[in-house]
Amino acid sequence: MKTTKLLLITICAIMVSISAFADDTGYYQVPVGARDVLVAMKTTVHHGRFEGDFIAELSLDEIEVLRNNGFEVKPVSDNYLLDELGIGHKPGTDDWHTYQEMRDGFYDLAANYPDITLLEVLGYSVQNRELFALKISANPLIEEDEPEVVFWGGIHGNEFTAAEVPYLHALYLCHNYGTNPAITEYIDNNEIWCIPMINPDGHELGTRNNANGIDLNRDYGYQWDGWGSSWYPFSQVESRVVREFCMENNITLSTTVHCSGDVLFYQWGFSPNTAPDNNLIVRVGERYSDAASYALVNSWSDYETHGEVLDYVYGSHGALCYTVETNNWSSQVQYTYERNQAGMNNFCELAGEGLHGMVTDAQSGDPLWAAVWIEGNPIPAYTDPSLGDFHRMMLPGTYDLTVWANGYQPETVTGVVVEFGVPGEFDVELTPSGGEYAFMVTSVNQEDPNNAYNTITYPAWALGAPDDLPCSIGSGGFIVLDMGEGHEIVDGNGNDFTVTEWDHPRDPGPETYRVYSGDAYNQNTLIGEATGTASFDLSTAGVTSTRYLKITDASGSSPNFPLAGMDLDAITVINSGIAVAGGIVAEVSIPAEVEISVYPNPFNPTTVLRFKLQDASLVSLNVYDIPGRLVTELVNGWRDAGVHEVAFDGSNIASGIYLYKLEAGEFTASGQMVLMK
Ligand SMILES: [Ca+2]
Ligand SMILES: [Ca+2]
Ligand SMILES: [Ca+2]
Ligand SMILES: [Ca+2]
Ligand SMILES: [Zn+2]
């Protein structure tokens, strides 16, 4: 026995030293007075304190800088690393689940609860592990007019309990459906997403960062600033998957779980300025933090960070998002989960409070991906692109809204009343043939957002038509704007778009900037450079179309003007994907997504897949097993518009989950069916 124990201690000690000093960095206690020095170095500091000090990850160079500035730096004790940060622990040897166990657990849930779950693999990690998600909702295969509540975990791989909380909550929700009336209601009325492991490689490697050594919670686009070794906004495949999830699903309320501490953090992380929705954010946050007995703390006041998912979800999508910090003790996994359970339930109960609307095309009735601006709020929120439904939490009050989809005339709705328990309802039909402008902020780095004048300009002020309200991107900053799906700028006759730069009386005059084209993640093609308002021609760079534009400040001016750097008022599209040369809007039909359903499901041994096409299309419908092997090809060829049915016979295959995937023209739909013999 004695030998075994000694051996274990030795192994732990070796693991600690390897983890702590990989890449020349280790964990140190640093006085909180060193904050400005740490921020200037973009140092990673863990949320929470130890003996009143910061816990910082420091390289030898950073230690030297701190000591030269007169700050005491001392290594953190091994016990702290083991107990608080989980350094040296491995899941699977204790109460934490491994990646494989958690993944298989979700596949089992999907098989056992097909009426309320949909398993989706959102993408793959650097080392090709699945980024699996479970949608928990009645009628899970179809998009319904319901708020979407998201529980993310495991963005930092070695924060093991952070993955357990959303995982265990998925089990809890499924097990209590139909028996616990409150849980049944949450599942019937919301689309709840549990996504426990956004960084499965880090989880398996026991590292905070992903397999490329990047801190994924510094890789998001909103006020990204190169923290955590991030190469550029959304440089990692795992953060791209999260962004694409946010683009496809209109999140209403979300949490991202971390370790360690007993804290709920709220916006902003990058700036000391108060978030526009601060009252709402605090009131909603209290319903979680009170239930969990956690402190509710402003993230920046704890420590400054740039590129967190917290700021991205709120800043780019206008949706609520909180960072939960739980302890990271293997022996307390169940206790820690249960401590968070009531807060998560409260969020499911609250998500329907606020504004609820539907935005459609006045002529075709098709759902629209629209921006909704609440009067006085500088950050728009968006409808769900597949259904046009809108859910935005708001405190009781009376609101005026401006609803706008790219290429449509904006509509104003006044006097929408929100009460506790009674959403403020609005339905808007938008008329086509409006102008096209920038539609969403993908990434932004407003250098010196808190310059000496503390002039706050919001990135979203660069969206929509010119209105004399600019986003000043600061001296050396940049912004990446999305024109929206189907609204790419195309190379037509002459100039293709105009950049409106706004000038402030105390600016140094019109400022210089560069414009680049590309996709959401790389914008490397220089279209041109200009000073002040100017129009650009894509053909000068040999570009035929672009959905994204990046504007970088090239003024070379001082950061200390009230509106430092280039002041971007708007981007006006001249030639777009839906316009023809000469500016006449072409007749376009945007087909709705395909729909598919399976009945019966589960089945034995036959079932029927039923799908609906808006237009005649080239269709393929295949069935796969869980490892992704093709089981059978059900359809492969042209099909007319309308409803089609095809039978599937499972007589010759084993019981289990099978996936079907329908591709019709540019649209795809997929789901799962369960054969139970
Ligand atoms: Ca549903
Ligand atoms: Ca052109
Ligand atoms: Ca300026
Ligand atoms: Ca503007
Ligand atoms: Zn974390």
XYZ file of C-alpha atoms and ligand atoms in Angstrom:
682
model
C 0.000 0.000 0.000
C 2.725 2.360 0.988
C 4.539 1.873 -2.308
C 1.392 2.541 -4.307
C 0.690 5.717 -2.437
C 4.231 6.963 -2.899
C 4.073 6.167 -6.574
C 0.835 8.132 -6.927
C 2.342 11.141 -5.223
C 5.370 10.986 -7.492
C 3.179 10.802 -10.599
C 1.123 13.760 -9.443
C 4.233 15.795 -8.790
C 5.607 15.070 -12.243
C 2.314 15.937 -13.896
C 2.142 19.204 -12.011
C 5.599 20.251 -13.025
C 4.991 19.332 -16.666
C 1.672 21.178 -16.846
C 2.847 24.149 -14.883
C 5.940 24.829 -16.904
C 5.016 23.752 -20.416
C 5.814 26.546 -22.878
C 7.954 28.206 -20.260
C 4.948 29.412 -18.289
C 3.737 28.647 -14.797
C 1.121 29.737 -12.292
C 2.008 32.547 -9.931
C 0.479 34.677 -7.221
C 0.686 38.359 -8.123
C -0.652 41.299 -6.068
C -3.829 42.824 -7.534
C -1.981 46.160 -7.628
C -0.089 44.787 -10.634
C -3.260 44.817 -12.740
C -2.206 47.559 -15.170
C 1.128 45.865 -15.833
C -0.624 42.521 -16.385
C -3.225 44.070 -18.725
C -0.494 45.776 -20.746
C 1.137 42.355 -21.252
C -2.292 40.754 -22.032
C -1.500 38.215 -19.337
C -3.965 35.436 -18.546
C -5.301 35.898 -15.034
C -7.692 33.364 -13.564
C -10.996 34.604 -12.276
C -11.076 34.428 -8.511
C -8.374 35.271 -5.987
C -5.990 33.294 -3.819
C -4.983 34.903 -0.524
C -6.244 38.161 -2.051
C -3.840 37.877 -4.997
C -4.338 37.276 -8.707
C -3.442 33.840 -10.032
C -1.606 34.586 -13.275
C -0.040 32.414 -15.960
C 3.385 33.950 -16.438
C 6.341 33.412 -18.715
C 9.845 34.140 -17.454
C 9.791 37.439 -19.370
C 6.538 38.481 -17.730
C 7.925 37.618 -14.290
C 10.897 39.832 -14.988
C 8.698 42.766 -16.032
C 6.588 42.423 -12.890
C 9.620 42.217 -10.607
C 11.204 45.215 -12.352
C 8.005 47.104 -11.542
C 8.415 46.221 -7.887
C 5.766 43.494 -7.614
C 6.289 40.330 -5.624
C 5.751 37.195 -7.718
C 5.611 33.765 -6.093
C 4.743 30.322 -7.456
C 1.316 28.983 -6.560
C 1.316 25.965 -4.268
C 0.820 22.556 -5.864
C -2.236 22.028 -3.689
C -3.859 25.107 -5.144
C -3.138 23.928 -8.672
C -4.593 20.497 -7.958
C -7.619 21.624 -5.985
C -8.628 24.818 -7.735
C -7.337 24.600 -11.267
C -7.440 20.835 -11.708
C -3.833 20.874 -12.902
C -2.473 17.337 -12.766
C -5.916 15.751 -12.742
C -7.239 13.677 -15.602
C -10.894 12.971 -16.206
C -11.892 9.319 -16.161
C -9.861 8.519 -13.047
C -12.352 10.252 -10.772
C -15.852 11.721 -10.899
C -15.258 13.633 -14.123
C -16.306 12.120 -17.439
C -13.927 11.650 -20.330
C -14.721 13.040 -23.767
C -15.735 9.575 -24.925
C -17.999 8.968 -21.933
C -19.726 12.303 -22.336
C -20.139 11.910 -26.073
C -21.556 8.395 -25.685
C -23.802 9.648 -22.889
C -25.313 12.209 -25.253
C -25.804 9.644 -28.012
C -27.607 7.443 -25.476
C -29.814 10.347 -24.405
C -30.667 11.030 -28.037
C -31.577 7.369 -28.530
C -33.651 7.145 -25.368
C -35.480 10.475 -25.731
C -36.071 10.897 -29.480
C -39.255 12.927 -28.902
C -37.471 15.722 -27.055
C -33.852 15.613 -28.220
C -31.806 16.174 -31.326
C -28.125 15.352 -31.272
C -26.051 17.572 -33.522
C -22.360 17.412 -34.231
C -21.686 21.107 -34.752
C -18.177 20.548 -36.077
C -14.828 19.040 -35.187
C -11.931 20.143 -33.006
C -8.334 20.604 -34.180
C -7.701 16.933 -33.318
C -10.951 15.913 -34.991
C -13.058 15.277 -31.906
C -16.782 15.928 -32.172
C -18.217 19.196 -30.914
C -21.481 17.569 -29.935
C -24.617 19.398 -28.870
C -27.981 18.245 -27.629
C -31.060 20.269 -28.460
C -33.731 19.529 -25.867
C -37.180 20.653 -26.945
C -40.545 19.197 -27.849
C -40.655 18.633 -31.633
C -36.864 18.767 -31.744
C -36.583 18.162 -35.487
C -38.321 21.372 -36.429
C -37.484 24.972 -35.670
C -40.283 26.387 -33.545
C -41.242 29.896 -32.489
C -39.484 29.497 -29.132
C -36.683 31.224 -27.217
C -33.329 29.452 -27.422
C -31.460 28.904 -24.170
C -27.859 27.720 -24.406
C -25.622 26.160 -21.746
C -22.028 25.961 -22.947
C -19.195 24.349 -21.034
C -15.625 23.238 -21.244
C -14.213 26.110 -23.299
C -11.122 25.798 -21.100
C -10.125 22.149 -21.288
C -8.764 21.667 -17.774
C -11.836 23.202 -16.140
C -13.409 19.770 -15.959
C -16.423 20.542 -13.809
C -17.349 23.261 -16.324
C -18.122 20.494 -18.830
C -20.038 18.468 -16.245
C -22.589 21.184 -15.432
C -24.282 21.372 -18.879
C -23.808 17.622 -19.340
C -25.522 16.689 -16.084
C -28.234 19.253 -16.758
C -29.075 17.547 -20.062
C -29.492 14.241 -18.202
C -31.621 15.927 -15.570
C -33.896 17.634 -18.095
C -34.487 14.450 -20.089
C -35.068 12.272 -17.029
C -37.672 14.676 -15.657
C -39.646 15.335 -18.821
C -43.259 14.273 -18.434
C -43.002 13.774 -14.677
C -41.815 17.135 -13.339
C -44.359 19.741 -14.549
C -41.909 22.672 -14.464
C -39.221 20.812 -16.423
C -41.836 19.594 -18.890
C -42.900 23.187 -19.458
C -39.309 24.382 -20.001
C -38.781 21.697 -22.625
C -42.139 22.320 -24.287
C -41.662 26.097 -24.463
C -37.949 26.569 -25.190
C -35.256 25.229 -27.423
C -32.642 24.313 -24.824
C -29.121 23.543 -26.015
C -26.554 21.752 -23.860
C -23.080 21.968 -25.400
C -20.750 20.694 -22.685
C -17.420 20.456 -24.445
C -16.352 23.257 -26.776
C -12.691 22.319 -26.268
C -12.583 18.489 -26.200
C -8.884 18.391 -27.131
C -7.966 20.545 -24.133
C -10.193 18.364 -21.958
C -8.337 15.216 -23.023
C -4.905 16.872 -22.877
C -5.683 18.473 -19.514
C -4.881 21.947 -20.869
C -6.710 25.244 -20.683
C -5.962 25.967 -24.350
C -6.947 24.027 -27.452
C -4.574 21.720 -29.326
C -3.002 24.727 -31.076
C -2.173 26.281 -27.705
C -4.759 29.047 -28.151
C -7.020 30.261 -25.360
C -10.416 29.824 -27.049
C -12.040 32.335 -24.728
C -9.837 35.100 -26.146
C -10.471 34.155 -29.791
C -13.921 35.723 -30.328
C -14.364 38.708 -32.599
C -16.013 41.373 -30.471
C -13.242 43.666 -29.196
C -10.703 40.967 -29.940
C -7.193 42.166 -29.162
C -4.761 39.282 -29.520
C -5.032 38.002 -25.950
C -4.433 34.334 -25.100
C -2.115 33.950 -28.133
C -5.134 34.220 -30.469
C -3.846 34.612 -34.029
C -6.774 36.730 -35.257
C -10.537 36.865 -34.543
C -12.064 33.375 -34.824
C -8.675 31.911 -35.699
C -9.598 28.522 -34.194
C -12.007 25.981 -35.614
C -13.724 25.570 -32.229
C -14.620 29.279 -32.002
C -15.794 29.266 -35.626
C -18.190 26.455 -34.771
C -19.586 28.518 -31.893
C -19.936 31.558 -34.155
C -21.751 29.543 -36.814
C -24.046 28.130 -34.147
C -24.837 31.702 -33.041
C -25.533 32.703 -36.652
C -28.003 29.849 -37.190
C -29.780 30.020 -33.853
C -31.180 33.201 -32.395
C -29.921 32.858 -28.814
C -32.070 34.481 -26.151
C -30.217 33.586 -22.964
C -26.985 31.681 -22.412
C -24.271 30.786 -19.960
C -20.725 29.617 -20.500
C -19.368 27.592 -17.588
C -15.810 27.905 -16.257
C -13.763 27.113 -13.145
C -12.969 28.287 -10.626
C -14.791 30.476 -8.151
C -18.404 30.816 -7.078
C -19.195 33.726 -9.346
C -21.487 34.822 -12.164
C -19.793 37.378 -14.419
C -21.525 39.813 -16.755
C -20.532 42.333 -19.455
C -18.343 43.858 -20.317
C -15.076 41.971 -20.136
C -13.134 44.409 -22.331
C -14.239 47.761 -20.949
C -15.153 49.457 -17.667
C -18.098 51.176 -19.367
C -21.572 50.089 -18.340
C -23.334 47.829 -20.838
C -26.428 49.419 -22.447
C -28.667 46.703 -20.965
C -26.990 46.791 -17.558
C -30.223 46.849 -15.521
C -31.663 43.929 -17.444
C -28.380 42.022 -17.298
C -28.151 42.421 -13.524
C -31.815 41.609 -12.874
C -31.703 38.445 -14.962
C -28.273 37.472 -13.622
C -29.551 37.695 -10.046
C -32.035 34.939 -10.772
C -29.072 32.640 -11.375
C -26.562 33.929 -8.851
C -29.103 34.099 -6.003
C -30.238 30.534 -6.686
C -26.642 29.274 -6.708
C -25.436 31.551 -3.884
C -22.828 32.944 -6.264
C -21.557 36.502 -6.333
C -22.777 38.527 -9.336
C -19.748 40.465 -10.555
C -18.905 42.715 -13.481
C -16.265 40.894 -15.501
C -14.003 43.896 -16.189
C -13.989 44.836 -12.507
C -12.488 41.410 -11.807
C -9.897 41.626 -14.574
C -9.795 42.912 -18.134
C -10.163 40.436 -21.008
C -10.612 40.733 -24.764
C -12.214 38.248 -27.145
C -14.462 36.421 -24.663
C -17.620 34.660 -25.806
C -19.442 36.738 -23.156
C -18.777 39.995 -25.026
C -19.248 38.441 -28.465
C -22.735 37.006 -27.882
C -23.961 40.276 -26.394
C -21.989 42.721 -28.558
C -22.528 41.103 -31.971
C -25.856 39.306 -31.467
C -27.558 41.439 -28.806
C -28.277 38.337 -26.698
C -27.737 37.773 -23.001
C -24.747 35.681 -21.963
C -23.124 35.077 -18.577
C -19.899 33.435 -17.453
C -20.424 30.965 -14.604
C -17.423 30.113 -12.435
C -17.844 26.918 -10.397
C -15.324 25.088 -8.261
C -13.225 22.420 -9.975
C -13.254 19.691 -7.368
C -13.713 16.180 -8.679
C -15.219 15.025 -5.390
C -17.927 17.704 -5.589
C -19.134 17.347 -9.171
C -22.683 16.361 -8.263
C -22.898 18.980 -5.513
C -21.587 21.681 -7.839
C -24.007 20.738 -10.584
C -26.921 20.774 -8.156
C -25.847 24.171 -6.921
C -26.262 25.467 -10.493
C -29.423 23.540 -11.315
C -31.970 26.021 -9.965
C -30.255 28.915 -11.746
C -30.375 27.038 -15.045
C -34.040 26.254 -14.471
C -34.712 29.903 -13.674
C -33.127 30.848 -16.994
C -35.419 28.427 -18.844
C -38.381 29.935 -17.044
C -37.328 33.531 -17.773
C -36.276 33.266 -21.419
C -39.763 34.057 -22.749
C -39.935 37.397 -20.887
C -39.508 40.467 -23.064
C -40.090 41.099 -26.749
C -41.550 38.452 -29.032
C -42.108 39.015 -32.724
C -42.180 37.574 -36.203
C -40.642 39.273 -39.236
C -41.646 38.258 -42.757
C -41.507 39.459 -46.355
C -44.690 41.445 -47.112
C -44.969 39.950 -50.603
C -43.884 36.332 -50.273
C -44.546 35.771 -46.572
C -41.080 34.227 -46.260
C -39.324 34.530 -42.891
C -36.646 37.223 -42.727
C -33.321 37.469 -40.967
C -33.877 40.935 -39.538
C -32.179 43.301 -37.121
C -34.390 44.756 -34.403
C -33.247 48.055 -32.892
C -34.825 48.976 -29.598
C -35.119 52.765 -29.319
C -32.244 54.130 -27.262
C -30.270 50.871 -27.341
C -27.131 50.925 -29.511
C -26.938 47.129 -29.917
C -29.477 45.426 -32.214
C -30.751 41.888 -31.740
C -31.701 39.560 -34.587
C -34.496 37.265 -35.685
C -33.889 33.580 -36.250
C -33.067 33.281 -39.968
C -35.002 30.050 -40.524
C -38.330 31.078 -38.984
C -38.162 34.877 -38.640
C -39.046 34.633 -34.942
C -37.599 37.120 -32.475
C -37.099 36.688 -28.735
C -35.243 39.351 -26.770
C -35.381 39.575 -22.999
C -36.450 43.025 -21.800
C -37.536 44.498 -18.495
C -41.172 45.625 -18.254
C -41.707 48.877 -20.125
C -42.966 50.380 -23.363
C -40.637 50.132 -26.331
C -40.334 51.604 -29.812
C -38.614 49.331 -32.313
C -37.075 49.699 -35.738
C -37.087 46.472 -37.718
C -34.856 46.136 -40.741
C -33.722 43.347 -43.031
C -31.111 44.007 -45.682
C -32.716 45.047 -48.967
C -36.018 45.973 -47.257
C -37.578 49.234 -46.107
C -37.142 49.628 -42.331
C -40.381 49.644 -40.320
C -40.968 51.350 -36.995
C -43.242 49.800 -34.388
C -44.180 52.029 -31.469
C -45.556 51.374 -28.009
C -44.821 47.678 -27.577
C -45.652 46.922 -23.935
C -43.677 44.332 -21.983
C -45.009 43.218 -18.598
C -43.772 40.586 -16.166
C -44.993 37.287 -17.554
C -46.540 38.950 -20.623
C -44.243 39.376 -23.637
C -44.537 42.466 -25.821
C -45.792 41.063 -29.124
C -45.129 42.487 -32.561
C -45.375 41.104 -36.078
C -43.807 43.006 -38.936
C -44.016 42.539 -42.682
C -41.190 44.268 -44.497
C -41.431 45.633 -48.029
C -38.627 44.739 -50.445
C -36.593 47.221 -52.520
C -34.885 49.035 -49.695
C -31.193 49.805 -49.656
C -28.458 47.381 -48.722
C -25.902 48.176 -46.047
C -23.704 46.419 -43.523
C -25.938 44.117 -41.468
C -23.938 42.640 -38.593
C -20.669 43.188 -36.722
C -18.522 40.076 -37.134
C -15.338 41.307 -35.462
C -14.048 44.583 -34.143
C -10.979 45.883 -32.399
C -11.671 49.458 -31.362
C -8.228 50.478 -30.263
C -8.316 52.737 -27.236
C -12.081 52.408 -26.708
C -11.608 54.323 -23.478
C -9.368 57.115 -24.669
C -8.811 60.222 -22.609
C -12.180 61.633 -23.722
C -14.017 58.367 -22.958
C -16.099 58.918 -26.080
C -18.113 55.742 -26.529
C -19.074 54.863 -30.079
C -20.686 51.495 -30.730
C -19.591 49.142 -33.519
C -23.249 48.629 -34.508
C -23.418 52.322 -35.432
C -21.634 51.281 -38.632
C -24.685 49.175 -39.600
C -27.600 50.318 -41.751
C -27.943 53.524 -43.773
C -25.742 56.603 -43.136
C -27.153 58.467 -40.115
C -24.320 60.733 -38.887
C -23.638 58.262 -36.084
C -20.208 56.671 -36.526
C -18.214 53.841 -35.033
C -14.777 55.323 -34.400
C -12.417 52.401 -34.770
C -9.571 54.099 -32.975
C -6.008 54.642 -34.006
C -4.881 51.352 -35.547
C -8.185 49.529 -34.974
C -10.359 47.551 -37.369
C -13.908 46.328 -37.916
C -15.238 43.390 -39.960
C -18.802 43.776 -41.207
C -21.194 41.185 -42.619
C -23.586 42.192 -45.420
C -25.698 39.119 -44.643
C -26.455 35.927 -46.497
C -27.649 36.600 -50.044
C -26.472 40.221 -49.901
C -22.918 39.852 -51.097
C -21.441 42.910 -52.772
C -20.773 41.944 -56.398
C -18.613 43.503 -59.065
C -21.009 45.391 -61.356
C -20.607 48.511 -63.483
C -18.243 51.053 -61.937
C -18.097 51.399 -58.171
C -19.684 48.659 -56.079
C -19.963 50.189 -52.592
C -19.447 53.422 -50.678
C -17.763 53.846 -47.303
C -19.153 56.860 -45.442
C -16.647 58.417 -43.070
C -17.955 60.938 -40.604
C -15.922 63.879 -39.442
C -15.872 65.408 -36.007
C -15.028 69.112 -35.523
C -12.158 68.095 -33.258
C -10.930 65.334 -35.569
C -7.791 66.041 -37.586
C -9.988 66.096 -40.735
C -11.071 63.192 -42.947
C -9.127 60.118 -41.881
C -7.387 57.458 -43.947
C -8.384 53.782 -43.959
C -8.017 50.595 -45.981
C -10.767 48.262 -47.151
C -10.288 44.496 -47.483
C -12.591 41.727 -48.723
C -12.788 38.069 -47.732
C -14.828 35.623 -45.693
C -15.865 35.810 -42.045
C -12.416 34.761 -40.844
C -9.854 36.034 -43.340
C -10.051 39.396 -45.044
C -6.743 39.718 -46.837
C -7.612 41.135 -50.259
C -6.949 44.872 -50.332
C -9.697 46.634 -52.291
C -8.309 50.100 -51.774
C -7.247 52.932 -49.501
C -9.030 56.262 -49.134
C -9.280 59.354 -46.966
C -12.803 60.355 -45.940
C -15.966 59.148 -47.688
C -15.172 57.198 -50.873
C -16.560 54.607 -53.275
C -14.741 51.426 -54.268
C -14.735 49.096 -57.259
C -14.176 45.398 -56.525
C -12.713 44.867 -60.002
C -9.623 46.915 -59.096
C -8.621 43.966 -56.897
C -9.963 41.306 -59.254
C -12.695 40.410 -56.737
C -16.056 39.278 -58.131
C -18.047 39.266 -54.888
C -17.657 39.566 -51.126
C -20.014 39.166 -48.199
C -17.581 40.620 -45.648
C -15.587 43.851 -45.596
C -12.828 44.745 -43.196
C -11.996 48.409 -42.593
C -8.664 49.142 -40.934
C -7.642 52.539 -39.644
C -4.625 53.945 -41.479
C -4.867 57.520 -40.251
C -1.644 57.299 -38.300
C -3.228 59.886 -36.021
C -3.055 60.229 -32.273
C -5.350 57.986 -30.231
C -6.354 61.003 -28.177
C -9.011 62.684 -30.245
C -12.604 62.488 -29.005
C -13.329 60.166 -31.938
C -9.933 58.651 -32.573
C -9.194 56.995 -35.893
C -11.446 56.419 -38.861
C -15.119 57.118 -38.068
C -17.246 54.608 -39.958
C -20.828 55.778 -40.388
C -22.036 53.253 -42.976
C -21.301 51.016 -45.922
C -23.756 51.510 -48.772
C -23.930 48.706 -51.311
C -24.195 49.837 -54.931
C -23.958 46.485 -56.717
C -25.263 43.506 -54.800
C -26.177 39.876 -55.202
C -29.840 40.729 -55.669
C -29.424 43.760 -57.943
C -28.591 43.784 -61.657
C -26.364 46.293 -63.407
C -28.067 49.674 -63.654
C -29.571 49.373 -60.202
C -32.880 47.723 -61.138
C -33.785 45.121 -58.584
C -34.189 41.739 -60.187
C -37.046 39.388 -59.423
C -35.630 36.896 -56.987
C -37.206 33.962 -55.278
C -35.572 32.826 -52.085
C -36.756 29.271 -51.503
C -37.612 28.302 -47.966
C -35.574 25.595 -46.329
C -36.529 22.020 -46.969
C -38.528 20.235 -44.317
C -38.295 16.590 -43.374
C -40.007 14.416 -40.803
C -40.024 10.732 -39.892
C -43.003 8.768 -38.645
C -43.089 6.477 -36.769
C -39.908 7.160 -34.814
C -38.747 5.006 -33.040
C -39.801 2.332 -35.532
C -39.748 -1.449 -36.108
C -38.852 -2.399 -38.739
C -40.178 0.186 -41.251
C -40.813 3.914 -41.172
C -41.621 6.694 -43.626
C -39.509 9.783 -44.325
C -41.583 12.672 -45.602
C -39.990 15.786 -47.103
C -41.257 18.975 -48.675
C -39.544 20.926 -51.440
C -40.268 24.570 -52.175
C -38.818 24.218 -55.680
C -37.928 21.341 -57.969
C -34.405 20.331 -56.978
C -31.695 17.754 -57.263
C -32.324 15.682 -54.152
C -30.250 13.163 -52.252
C -31.523 11.428 -49.136
C -29.167 9.018 -47.406
C -29.174 7.050 -44.175
C -25.990 6.653 -42.129
C -25.066 4.778 -38.985
C -23.497 6.576 -36.018
C -19.879 6.117 -37.159
C -20.963 7.798 -40.410
C -21.089 4.770 -42.728
C -23.662 4.889 -45.508
C -26.490 2.435 -44.775
C -28.652 3.143 -47.787
C -29.356 5.709 -50.460
C -33.093 6.429 -50.463
C -33.312 9.175 -53.092
C -30.852 10.427 -55.664
C -32.260 12.522 -58.520
C -34.575 15.381 -59.508
C -37.833 15.755 -57.622
C -40.668 18.224 -58.233
C -41.778 20.853 -55.730
C -44.173 19.507 -53.119
C -44.332 16.691 -50.607
C -42.564 13.371 -51.159
C -42.581 10.191 -49.118
C -40.096 7.367 -49.054
C -40.165 4.239 -46.915
C -37.175 2.915 -45.011
C -36.977 -0.762 -44.124
C -34.684 -1.728 -41.239
C -35.353 -5.493 -41.361
C -31.769 -6.316 -42.202
C -29.946 -3.930 -39.866
C -29.350 -3.845 -36.131
C -31.304 -1.823 -33.575
C -29.826 1.586 -32.884
C -29.694 5.220 -33.941
C -29.479 6.075 -37.616
C -28.949 9.481 -39.140
C -30.673 10.700 -42.270
C -29.440 13.567 -44.372
C -31.458 15.327 -47.049
C -29.770 17.576 -49.581
C -31.984 19.547 -51.952
C -30.194 22.121 -54.089
C -28.408 24.411 -51.639
C -30.415 23.262 -48.626
C -29.751 20.429 -46.242
C -31.705 18.931 -43.385
C -30.782 16.042 -41.163
C -31.958 14.207 -38.104
C -31.963 10.903 -36.366
C -34.275 7.935 -36.193
C -34.211 5.008 -33.835
C -34.745 1.395 -34.846
C -35.958 -0.652 -31.856
C -36.461 -4.338 -32.544
Ca -39.588 22.902 -29.698
Ca -17.288 47.350 -60.111
Ca -11.858 60.262 -36.169
Ca -24.022 55.030 -38.728
Zn -12.187 29.286 -17.947
